[in-house]
Tab-separated table of C-alpha atoms and ligand atoms in Angstrom:
chain	number	residue	atom	x	y	z
A	98	MET	CA	-13.718	16.617	9.471
A	99	LYS	CA	-15.671	14.576	11.991
A	100	LYS	CA	-13.751	12.568	14.565
A	101	ILE	CA	-15.081	9.022	14.640
A	102	ILE	CA	-13.375	6.444	16.825
A	103	LEU	CA	-13.790	2.743	16.180
A	104	THR	CA	-12.023	-0.285	17.530
A	105	GLY	CA	-12.888	-3.809	18.568
A	106	ASP	CA	-11.954	-7.206	19.880
A	107	ARG	CA	-12.580	-10.771	18.815
A	108	PRO	CA	-14.832	-12.637	21.255
A	109	THR	CA	-12.509	-15.637	21.463
A	110	GLY	CA	-12.294	-15.439	25.268
A	111	CYS	CA	-12.090	-12.857	28.011
A	112	LEU	CA	-9.919	-9.769	27.583
A	113	HIS	CA	-6.414	-9.705	29.051
A	114	ILE	CA	-3.893	-7.149	30.289
A	115	GLY	CA	-2.295	-7.100	26.794
A	116	HIS	CA	-5.607	-5.750	25.479
A	117	TYR	CA	-5.646	-3.263	28.298
A	118	VAL	CA	-2.239	-1.706	27.687
A	119	GLY	CA	-2.405	-2.161	23.897
A	120	SER	CA	-5.822	-0.700	23.181
A	121	LEU	CA	-8.341	-0.472	26.056
A	122	LYS	CA	-6.320	2.132	27.951
A	123	ASN	CA	-6.266	4.450	24.940
A	124	ARG	CA	-10.010	3.936	24.517
A	125	LEU	CA	-10.522	5.137	28.090
A	126	ILE	CA	-8.257	8.135	27.532
A	127	LEU	CA	-10.130	9.060	24.333
A	128	GLN	CA	-13.511	8.510	25.999
A	129	ASN	CA	-12.584	10.716	28.930
A	130	GLN	CA	-11.131	13.476	26.748
A	131	GLY	CA	-14.496	13.525	24.988
A	132	ASP	CA	-13.051	15.128	21.844
A	133	TYR	CA	-14.975	13.094	19.253
A	134	ASP	CA	-18.243	13.014	17.363
A	135	ASP	CA	-18.922	9.312	17.739
A	136	PHE	CA	-17.228	6.352	19.395
A	137	PHE	CA	-17.819	2.691	18.555
A	138	ILE	CA	-16.484	-0.524	20.053
A	139	MET	CA	-17.212	-3.632	18.034
A	140	ILE	CA	-17.326	-7.194	19.294
A	141	ALA	CA	-15.957	-8.909	16.190
A	142	ASP	CA	-17.798	-12.237	16.288
A	143	ALA	CA	-17.864	-12.723	12.509
A	144	GLN	CA	-14.110	-12.162	12.347
A	145	ALA	CA	-13.612	-14.576	15.251
A	146	LEU	CA	-15.412	-17.257	13.222
A	147	THR	CA	-12.841	-17.006	10.442
A	148	ASP	CA	-10.493	-19.197	12.481
A	149	ASN	CA	-13.089	-20.758	14.793
A	150	ALA	CA	-15.679	-21.899	12.251
A	151	SER	CA	-16.282	-25.193	14.026
A	152	ASN	CA	-16.569	-23.635	17.463
A	153	PRO	CA	-19.434	-21.125	17.392
A	154	LYS	CA	-20.167	-21.860	21.052
A	155	LYS	CA	-16.836	-20.378	22.117
A	156	ILE	CA	-17.688	-17.172	20.272
A	157	ARG	CA	-21.226	-16.991	21.625
A	158	ASP	CA	-20.054	-17.654	25.184
A	159	SER	CA	-17.498	-14.844	24.947
A	160	ILE	CA	-19.879	-12.074	23.829
A	161	LEU	CA	-21.126	-11.131	27.288
A	162	ASN	CA	-17.726	-11.699	28.870
A	163	VAL	CA	-16.108	-9.195	26.518
A	164	ALA	CA	-18.947	-6.698	27.030
A	165	ILE	CA	-18.602	-7.044	30.811
A	166	ASP	CA	-14.830	-6.558	30.494
A	167	TYR	CA	-15.429	-3.244	28.680
A	168	LEU	CA	-17.886	-1.995	31.252
A	169	SER	CA	-15.733	-3.155	34.174
A	170	ILE	CA	-12.710	-1.156	33.054
A	171	GLY	CA	-14.851	1.962	32.758
A	172	ILE	CA	-16.159	2.114	29.197
A	173	ASP	CA	-19.249	4.280	29.577
A	174	PRO	CA	-22.192	3.233	27.391
A	175	SER	CA	-23.585	6.766	27.483
A	176	LYS	CA	-20.454	7.879	25.609
A	177	VAL	CA	-19.556	4.804	23.555
A	178	HIS	CA	-21.701	2.513	21.384
A	179	ILE	CA	-20.829	-1.139	21.896
A	180	PHE	CA	-22.162	-3.359	19.099
A	181	ILE	CA	-21.976	-6.897	17.723
A	182	GLN	CA	-20.459	-7.250	14.248
A	183	SER	CA	-22.623	-10.048	12.808
A	184	GLU	CA	-25.808	-8.125	13.587
A	185	ILE	CA	-24.815	-5.444	11.053
A	186	LYS	CA	-25.374	-7.170	7.726
A	187	GLU	CA	-24.137	-4.116	5.782
A	188	LEU	CA	-20.611	-5.029	6.878
A	189	THR	CA	-20.771	-8.281	4.929
A	190	GLU	CA	-22.061	-6.517	1.850
A	191	LEU	CA	-19.315	-3.888	1.980
A	192	THR	CA	-16.718	-6.654	2.354
A	193	PHE	CA	-18.018	-8.304	-0.809
A	194	TYR	CA	-17.502	-5.132	-2.859
A	195	TYR	CA	-14.107	-4.335	-1.311
A	196	LEU	CA	-12.822	-7.828	-2.163
A	197	ASN	CA	-12.641	-6.660	-5.799
A	198	LEU	CA	-10.149	-3.958	-4.834
A	199	VAL	CA	-7.566	-6.283	-3.248
A	200	THR	CA	-5.349	-8.986	-4.747
A	201	VAL	CA	-4.645	-12.397	-3.241
A	202	SER	CA	-0.904	-11.691	-3.222
A	203	ARG	CA	-1.500	-8.452	-1.306
A	204	LEU	CA	-3.430	-10.390	1.348
A	205	GLN	CA	-0.716	-13.034	1.517
A	206	ARG	CA	1.871	-10.339	2.243
A	207	ASN	CA	0.111	-9.121	5.416
A	208	PRO	CA	2.714	-9.875	8.139
A	209	THR	CA	0.194	-10.285	10.976
A	210	VAL	CA	-1.957	-12.686	8.966
A	211	LYS	CA	1.174	-14.556	7.844
A	212	GLN	CA	2.193	-15.070	11.454
A	213	GLU	CA	-1.318	-16.078	12.502
A	214	ILE	CA	-1.555	-18.606	9.639
A	215	LYS	CA	1.616	-20.266	10.910
A	216	LEU	CA	0.406	-20.211	14.506
A	217	ARG	CA	-2.906	-21.832	13.610
A	218	GLY	CA	-1.345	-24.458	11.320
A	219	PHE	CA	-3.256	-23.065	8.321
A	220	GLU	CA	-0.230	-23.194	5.947
A	221	GLU	CA	-1.597	-26.177	4.011
A	222	SER	CA	-5.153	-24.892	3.686
A	223	ILE	CA	-6.153	-21.396	4.685
A	224	PRO	CA	-9.848	-20.712	5.121
A	225	VAL	CA	-10.706	-18.003	2.563
A	226	GLY	CA	-12.509	-16.073	5.275
A	227	PHE	CA	-9.351	-15.986	7.372
A	228	LEU	CA	-7.134	-14.774	4.538
A	229	THR	CA	-9.638	-12.042	3.736
A	230	TYR	CA	-10.420	-10.870	7.264
A	231	PRO	CA	-8.369	-7.678	6.764
A	232	VAL	CA	-10.861	-6.766	4.027
A	233	SER	CA	-13.783	-7.331	6.359
A	234	GLN	CA	-11.948	-5.191	8.895
A	235	ALA	CA	-11.800	-2.431	6.278
A	236	ALA	CA	-15.573	-2.745	5.979
A	237	ASP	CA	-15.960	-2.449	9.772
A	238	ILE	CA	-13.895	0.724	9.868
A	239	THR	CA	-15.243	2.445	6.764
A	240	ALA	CA	-18.905	1.640	7.450
A	241	PHE	CA	-18.737	4.199	10.241
A	242	LYS	CA	-16.283	6.518	8.436
A	243	ALA	CA	-14.034	5.975	11.433
A	244	ASN	CA	-10.720	7.826	11.309
A	245	ILE	CA	-9.280	7.222	14.810
A	246	ILE	CA	-8.434	3.596	15.591
A	247	PRO	CA	-6.846	2.787	19.004
A	248	VAL	CA	-5.064	-0.567	18.549
A	249	GLY	CA	-2.022	-2.660	19.386
A	250	VAL	CA	0.851	-2.808	16.926
A	251	ASP	CA	-0.289	-6.123	15.361
A	252	GLN	CA	-3.164	-4.197	13.790
A	253	LEU	CA	-1.003	-1.782	11.765
A	254	PRO	CA	-1.086	-3.926	8.587
A	255	MET	CA	-4.907	-3.980	8.824
A	256	ILE	CA	-5.139	-0.216	9.069
A	257	GLU	CA	-2.745	0.111	6.127
A	258	GLN	CA	-4.848	-2.341	4.114
A	259	THR	CA	-7.946	-0.298	4.958
A	260	ARG	CA	-6.277	2.916	3.762
A	261	GLU	CA	-5.385	1.211	0.480
A	262	ILE	CA	-8.974	0.061	-0.012
A	263	VAL	CA	-10.295	3.540	0.780
A	264	ARG	CA	-7.938	5.146	-1.748
A	265	SER	CA	-8.736	2.582	-4.391
A	266	PHE	CA	-12.481	2.908	-3.819
A	267	ASN	CA	-12.471	6.707	-3.853
A	268	ARG	CA	-10.306	6.773	-6.983
A	269	THR	CA	-12.535	4.325	-8.815
A	270	TYR	CA	-16.018	5.330	-7.688
A	271	GLY	CA	-15.738	8.817	-6.149
A	272	GLU	CA	-14.968	10.277	-2.717
A	273	VAL	CA	-17.132	8.367	-0.265
A	274	LEU	CA	-14.835	6.645	2.228
A	275	VAL	CA	-12.550	8.084	4.900
A	276	GLU	CA	-8.945	7.018	5.584
A	277	PRO	CA	-8.287	5.820	9.152
A	278	GLU	CA	-5.285	6.540	11.398
A	279	GLU	CA	-4.157	4.266	14.207
A	280	VAL	CA	-3.594	5.454	17.783
A	281	LEU	CA	-0.832	3.425	19.404
A	282	PRO	CA	-0.009	3.332	23.133
A	283	GLU	CA	2.328	6.058	24.354
A	284	ASN	CA	4.577	3.525	26.094
A	285	GLU	CA	6.337	1.340	23.504
A	286	VAL	CA	6.444	-1.779	25.683
A	287	CYS	CA	2.644	-1.760	25.418
A	288	PHE	CA	2.674	-2.046	21.604
A	289	ARG	CA	2.768	-5.825	21.996
A	290	LEU	CA	2.766	-7.153	25.541
A	291	PRO	CA	4.509	-10.567	25.741
A	292	GLY	CA	2.864	-13.678	27.178
A	293	LEU	CA	3.417	-15.195	30.624
A	294	ASP	CA	5.492	-17.882	28.891
A	295	GLY	CA	7.851	-15.334	27.326
A	296	ASN	CA	6.155	-15.667	23.923
A	297	ALA	CA	6.321	-12.429	21.935
A	298	LYS	CA	2.580	-11.790	22.307
A	299	MET	CA	0.053	-12.328	25.047
A	300	SER	CA	-2.865	-13.751	23.101
A	301	LYS	CA	-6.120	-15.503	23.900
A	302	SER	CA	-5.307	-18.093	21.256
A	303	LEU	CA	-1.960	-18.916	22.903
A	304	GLY	CA	-3.350	-19.319	26.429
A	305	ASN	CA	-0.562	-17.248	27.986
A	306	CYS	CA	-2.666	-14.468	29.438
A	307	ILE	CA	-3.492	-12.630	32.617
A	308	TYR	CA	-7.191	-11.904	32.209
A	309	LEU	CA	-8.869	-8.768	33.492
A	310	SER	CA	-11.292	-11.157	35.201
A	311	ASP	CA	-8.642	-13.281	36.949
A	312	SER	CA	-9.201	-13.768	40.688
A	313	TYR	CA	-6.622	-12.966	43.375
A	314	GLU	CA	-5.576	-16.648	43.464
A	315	GLN	CA	-5.427	-17.069	39.688
A	316	LEU	CA	-3.316	-13.957	39.384
A	317	LYS	CA	-0.959	-15.089	42.124
A	318	THR	CA	-0.443	-18.529	40.563
A	319	LYS	CA	0.183	-17.013	37.139
A	320	VAL	CA	2.616	-14.324	38.268
A	321	MET	CA	4.575	-16.633	40.563
A	322	GLY	CA	4.893	-19.189	37.721
A	323	MET	CA	6.047	-16.660	35.117
A	324	TYR	CA	8.946	-17.166	32.764
A	325	THR	CA	11.870	-14.930	33.754
A	326	ASP	CA	15.569	-14.796	32.930
A	327	PRO	CA	16.667	-18.444	32.430
A	328	LEU	CA	20.294	-17.488	33.185
A	329	HIS	CA	19.423	-16.056	36.594
A	330	LEU	CA	19.788	-19.299	38.529
A	331	LYS	CA	21.037	-18.104	41.915
A	332	VAL	CA	19.959	-14.934	43.693
A	333	GLU	CA	23.470	-13.526	43.519
A	334	ASP	CA	23.793	-14.131	39.738
A	335	PRO	CA	23.511	-11.036	37.524
A	336	GLY	CA	20.053	-10.940	35.928
A	337	HIS	CA	18.778	-9.772	32.547
A	338	THR	CA	15.860	-7.388	32.367
A	339	ALA	CA	15.548	-7.295	28.555
A	340	ASN	CA	13.204	-9.975	27.159
A	341	ASN	CA	12.243	-10.790	30.719
A	342	PRO	CA	8.415	-10.538	30.776
A	343	VAL	CA	8.343	-9.789	34.521
A	344	PHE	CA	10.270	-6.596	33.823
A	345	THR	CA	8.257	-5.863	30.688
A	346	TYR	CA	5.061	-6.002	32.774
A	347	LEU	CA	6.704	-3.734	35.345
A	348	ASP	CA	7.594	-1.354	32.504
A	349	ALA	CA	3.947	-1.358	31.488
A	350	PHE	CA	2.329	-1.095	34.925
A	351	ALA	CA	4.713	0.087	37.687
A	352	CYS	CA	4.880	3.714	38.770
A	353	ASP	CA	7.048	5.404	41.419
A	354	GLU	CA	4.066	5.383	43.799
A	355	ASP	CA	4.107	1.542	43.697
A	356	PHE	CA	7.705	1.552	44.910
A	357	LYS	CA	6.756	3.711	47.886
A	358	LYS	CA	3.875	1.365	48.689
A	359	TYR	CA	5.288	-2.111	48.020
A	360	TYR	CA	9.063	-1.888	47.508
A	361	PRO	CA	10.505	1.096	49.412
A	362	GLU	CA	14.126	-0.150	49.093
A	363	PHE	CA	14.019	1.316	45.569
A	364	LYS	CA	12.760	4.660	44.294
A	365	ASN	CA	11.853	3.600	40.788
A	366	LEU	CA	12.111	0.924	38.127
A	367	ASP	CA	15.467	2.111	36.805
A	368	GLU	CA	17.030	1.567	40.240
A	369	LEU	CA	15.466	-1.867	40.599
A	370	LYS	CA	16.606	-2.895	37.114
A	371	LYS	CA	20.175	-1.838	37.863
A	372	ALA	CA	20.196	-3.827	41.102
A	373	TYR	CA	18.722	-6.931	39.381
A	374	GLU	CA	21.264	-6.721	36.574
A	375	HIS	CA	24.044	-6.412	39.131
A	376	GLY	CA	22.851	-9.545	40.992
A	377	GLY	CA	21.515	-10.184	44.488
A	378	ILE	CA	17.783	-9.887	43.891
A	379	GLY	CA	15.697	-13.039	43.654
A	380	ASP	CA	12.931	-13.556	41.090
A	381	VAL	CA	10.411	-14.410	43.818
A	382	LYS	CA	10.772	-10.939	45.293
A	383	ILE	CA	10.254	-9.226	41.926
A	384	LYS	CA	7.289	-11.439	41.140
A	385	LYS	CA	5.681	-10.639	44.490
A	386	PHE	CA	6.101	-6.935	43.721
A	387	LEU	CA	4.555	-7.371	40.273
A	388	PHE	CA	1.707	-9.353	41.819
A	389	GLU	CA	0.902	-6.508	44.246
A	390	ILE	CA	0.822	-3.966	41.426
A	391	LEU	CA	-1.344	-6.078	39.139
A	392	ASN	CA	-3.657	-7.105	41.942
A	393	ASN	CA	-4.134	-3.472	42.904
A	394	PHE	CA	-4.959	-2.706	39.254
A	395	LEU	CA	-7.408	-5.611	38.904
A	396	GLU	CA	-9.187	-5.200	42.242
A	397	PRO	CA	-11.616	-2.401	41.215
A	398	ILE	CA	-12.181	-4.089	37.831
A	399	ARG	CA	-13.212	-7.284	39.675
A	400	GLU	CA	-15.629	-5.262	41.833
A	401	ASN	CA	-17.247	-3.681	38.766
A	402	ARG	CA	-17.437	-7.087	37.096
A	403	LYS	CA	-19.398	-8.432	40.055
A	404	TYR	CA	-21.928	-5.618	39.617
A	405	TYR	CA	-22.466	-6.336	35.903
A	406	GLU	CA	-22.642	-10.098	36.438
A	407	GLU	CA	-25.522	-9.381	38.796
A	408	HIS	CA	-27.127	-6.957	36.297
A	409	LEU	CA	-26.875	-8.903	33.055
A	410	ASP	CA	-30.090	-7.361	31.725
A	411	GLU	CA	-28.344	-3.997	31.747
A	412	VAL	CA	-25.457	-5.396	29.697
A	413	TYR	CA	-27.893	-6.986	27.239
A	414	GLU	CA	-29.724	-3.682	26.700
A	415	ILE	CA	-26.430	-1.811	26.221
A	416	LEU	CA	-25.450	-4.241	23.451
A	417	LYS	CA	-28.873	-4.047	21.827
A	418	GLU	CA	-28.973	-0.263	21.818
A	419	GLY	CA	-25.383	0.063	20.583
A	420	THR	CA	-26.057	-2.415	17.792
A	421	MET	CA	-29.234	-0.634	16.670
A	422	TYR	CA	-27.434	2.705	16.551
A	423	ALA	CA	-24.475	1.262	14.625
A	424	SER	CA	-26.821	-0.430	12.179
A	425	THR	CA	-28.453	2.850	11.164
A	426	LEU	CA	-25.094	4.426	10.343
A	427	ALA	CA	-23.812	1.411	8.431
A	428	GLN	CA	-26.990	1.455	6.305
A	429	LYS	CA	-26.314	5.082	5.419
A	430	THR	CA	-22.734	4.352	4.304
A	431	LEU	CA	-23.763	1.273	2.328
A	432	THR	CA	-26.311	3.367	0.436
A	433	GLU	CA	-23.606	5.936	-0.391
A	434	VAL	CA	-21.227	3.163	-1.471
A	435	LYS	CA	-23.804	1.522	-3.722
A	436	ASN	CA	-24.833	4.858	-5.224
A	437	ALA	CA	-21.189	5.595	-6.027
A	438	MET	CA	-20.887	2.153	-7.637
A	439	LYS	CA	-24.107	2.740	-9.574
A	440	LEU	CA	-25.744	-0.232	-7.884
A	441	ASN	CA	-29.064	1.528	-7.331
A	442	TYR	CA	-31.890	0.554	-9.644
A	443	PHE	CA	-35.204	1.015	-7.923
A	444	ASP	CA	-34.835	4.347	-6.058
A	445	ASN	CA	-36.218	5.957	-9.213
A	446	LYS	CA	-36.632	5.004	-12.860
A	447	GLN	CA	-33.329	6.480	-13.982
A	448	LEU	CA	-32.200	3.104	-15.282
A	449	LEU	CA	-34.980	3.222	-17.874
A	450	GLU	CA	-34.157	6.802	-18.873
A	451	GLU	CA	-30.502	5.856	-19.397
A	452	PHE	CA	-31.497	2.887	-21.542
A	453	LYS	CA	-33.728	4.997	-23.751
A	454	LYS	CA	-30.928	7.532	-24.482
B	685	ATP	P1	-6.840	-13.774	19.292
B	685	ATP	O1	-5.730	-14.620	19.803
B	685	ATP	O2	-8.179	-14.440	19.265
B	685	ATP	O3	-6.496	-13.073	17.995
B	685	ATP	P2	-5.968	-11.499	20.738
B	685	ATP	O4	-5.545	-11.744	22.137
B	685	ATP	O5	-4.925	-11.305	19.678
B	685	ATP	O6	-7.000	-12.625	20.371
B	685	ATP	P3	-7.663	-9.507	19.511
B	685	ATP	O7	-9.112	-9.531	19.825
B	685	ATP	O8	-7.186	-10.074	18.223
B	685	ATP	O9	-6.898	-10.214	20.736
B	685	ATP	O10	-7.098	-7.999	19.624
B	685	ATP	C1	-7.876	-6.916	20.110
B	685	ATP	C2	-7.038	-5.663	20.296
B	685	ATP	O11	-6.083	-5.854	21.341
B	685	ATP	C3	-6.185	-5.273	19.069
B	685	ATP	O12	-6.155	-3.865	18.998
B	685	ATP	C4	-4.805	-5.802	19.381
B	685	ATP	O13	-3.798	-5.044	18.756
B	685	ATP	C5	-4.764	-5.613	20.895
B	685	ATP	N1	-3.887	-6.629	21.509
B	685	ATP	C6	-4.118	-7.958	21.568
B	685	ATP	N2	-3.117	-8.592	22.193
B	685	ATP	C7	-2.215	-7.628	22.547
B	685	ATP	C8	-0.954	-7.633	23.246
B	685	ATP	N3	-0.418	-8.765	23.674
B	685	ATP	N4	-0.316	-6.445	23.432
B	685	ATP	C9	-0.846	-5.288	22.986
B	685	ATP	N5	-2.039	-5.214	22.333
B	685	ATP	C10	-2.717	-6.358	22.111
B	686	MG	MG1	-5.611	-11.165	17.481
């Protein structure tokens, strides 16, 4: 079976380090392993509109920022097709047919959507588009027959919903669609990176993010102002490392090499955690260490970003080419889907022959 990778992001702002550890890092690993037949990254503008209907400018303004984020971290457009969702009209058509295969109660049970509804204050009146976005996500995935989906853990219910739609479709109309499998980060703390404020998820919509495009100063202000252990009042007090986002970020980003470079009193994170839990290590010191590590990580990304900001025409062409390529494939799948559903009348005159029989 072909190996098709597809994943994407909503253009609701710039990408953050939660995206990096949750999904972008795996995309880079997969890209560099090169063991695939096709690789797509989708900028999900239509999905972003499902909870931003009155703010199309925010979506439009984020398109190039997200594309530049991809390129700056090392996504290589000669290996990966980057495309814009709304430009592929077949995705909307597929969604319309898949909606018949899903019940309202099934959509209401989706735990990620449930949480997002609460967060956005949609309990009283949910936009239909928002409730059904997992179905449109199934269209995005199946249009390319993608079977490898590198995502953060909040996306698991969407992948499950897609598998259900694929099974239902294939059972009802014949084997056309392919079931996807998620690829989660190796390191469990990266499944869902918490926000700067200690919130369970770093998310553009919550404004608690370290962006891949943050400057040295922005990063410093954010890290030094981070939520830590509220019980660790004095340096000598014992500290807690669990549910302490500073330590979660260290879990996600620090390696033994960083200790040699920036914190030679300790050999590794386990040693530092033990010392912090024992008491005697101030939060400022830990935050400064985290800042050094993150700044070192972001520095080359910032450099690359500068290049692409000065070569916007290149970015524009990459998006155009990726979108044209994706469009051709989606057309092919839609034709197969419609044939399976017997929604093809004018390819030949078979409809007339059937009527005469
Ligand atoms: P929004 O708030 O607009 O939904 P978001 O920050 O949740 O934005 P998405 O575009 O919805 O970002 O998610 C894109 C990808 O990044 C998904 O695969 C998602 O699982 C992953 N992701 C997003 N936030 C995190 C996080 N905090 N930790 C790990 N992965 C994440
Ligand atoms: Mg999201």
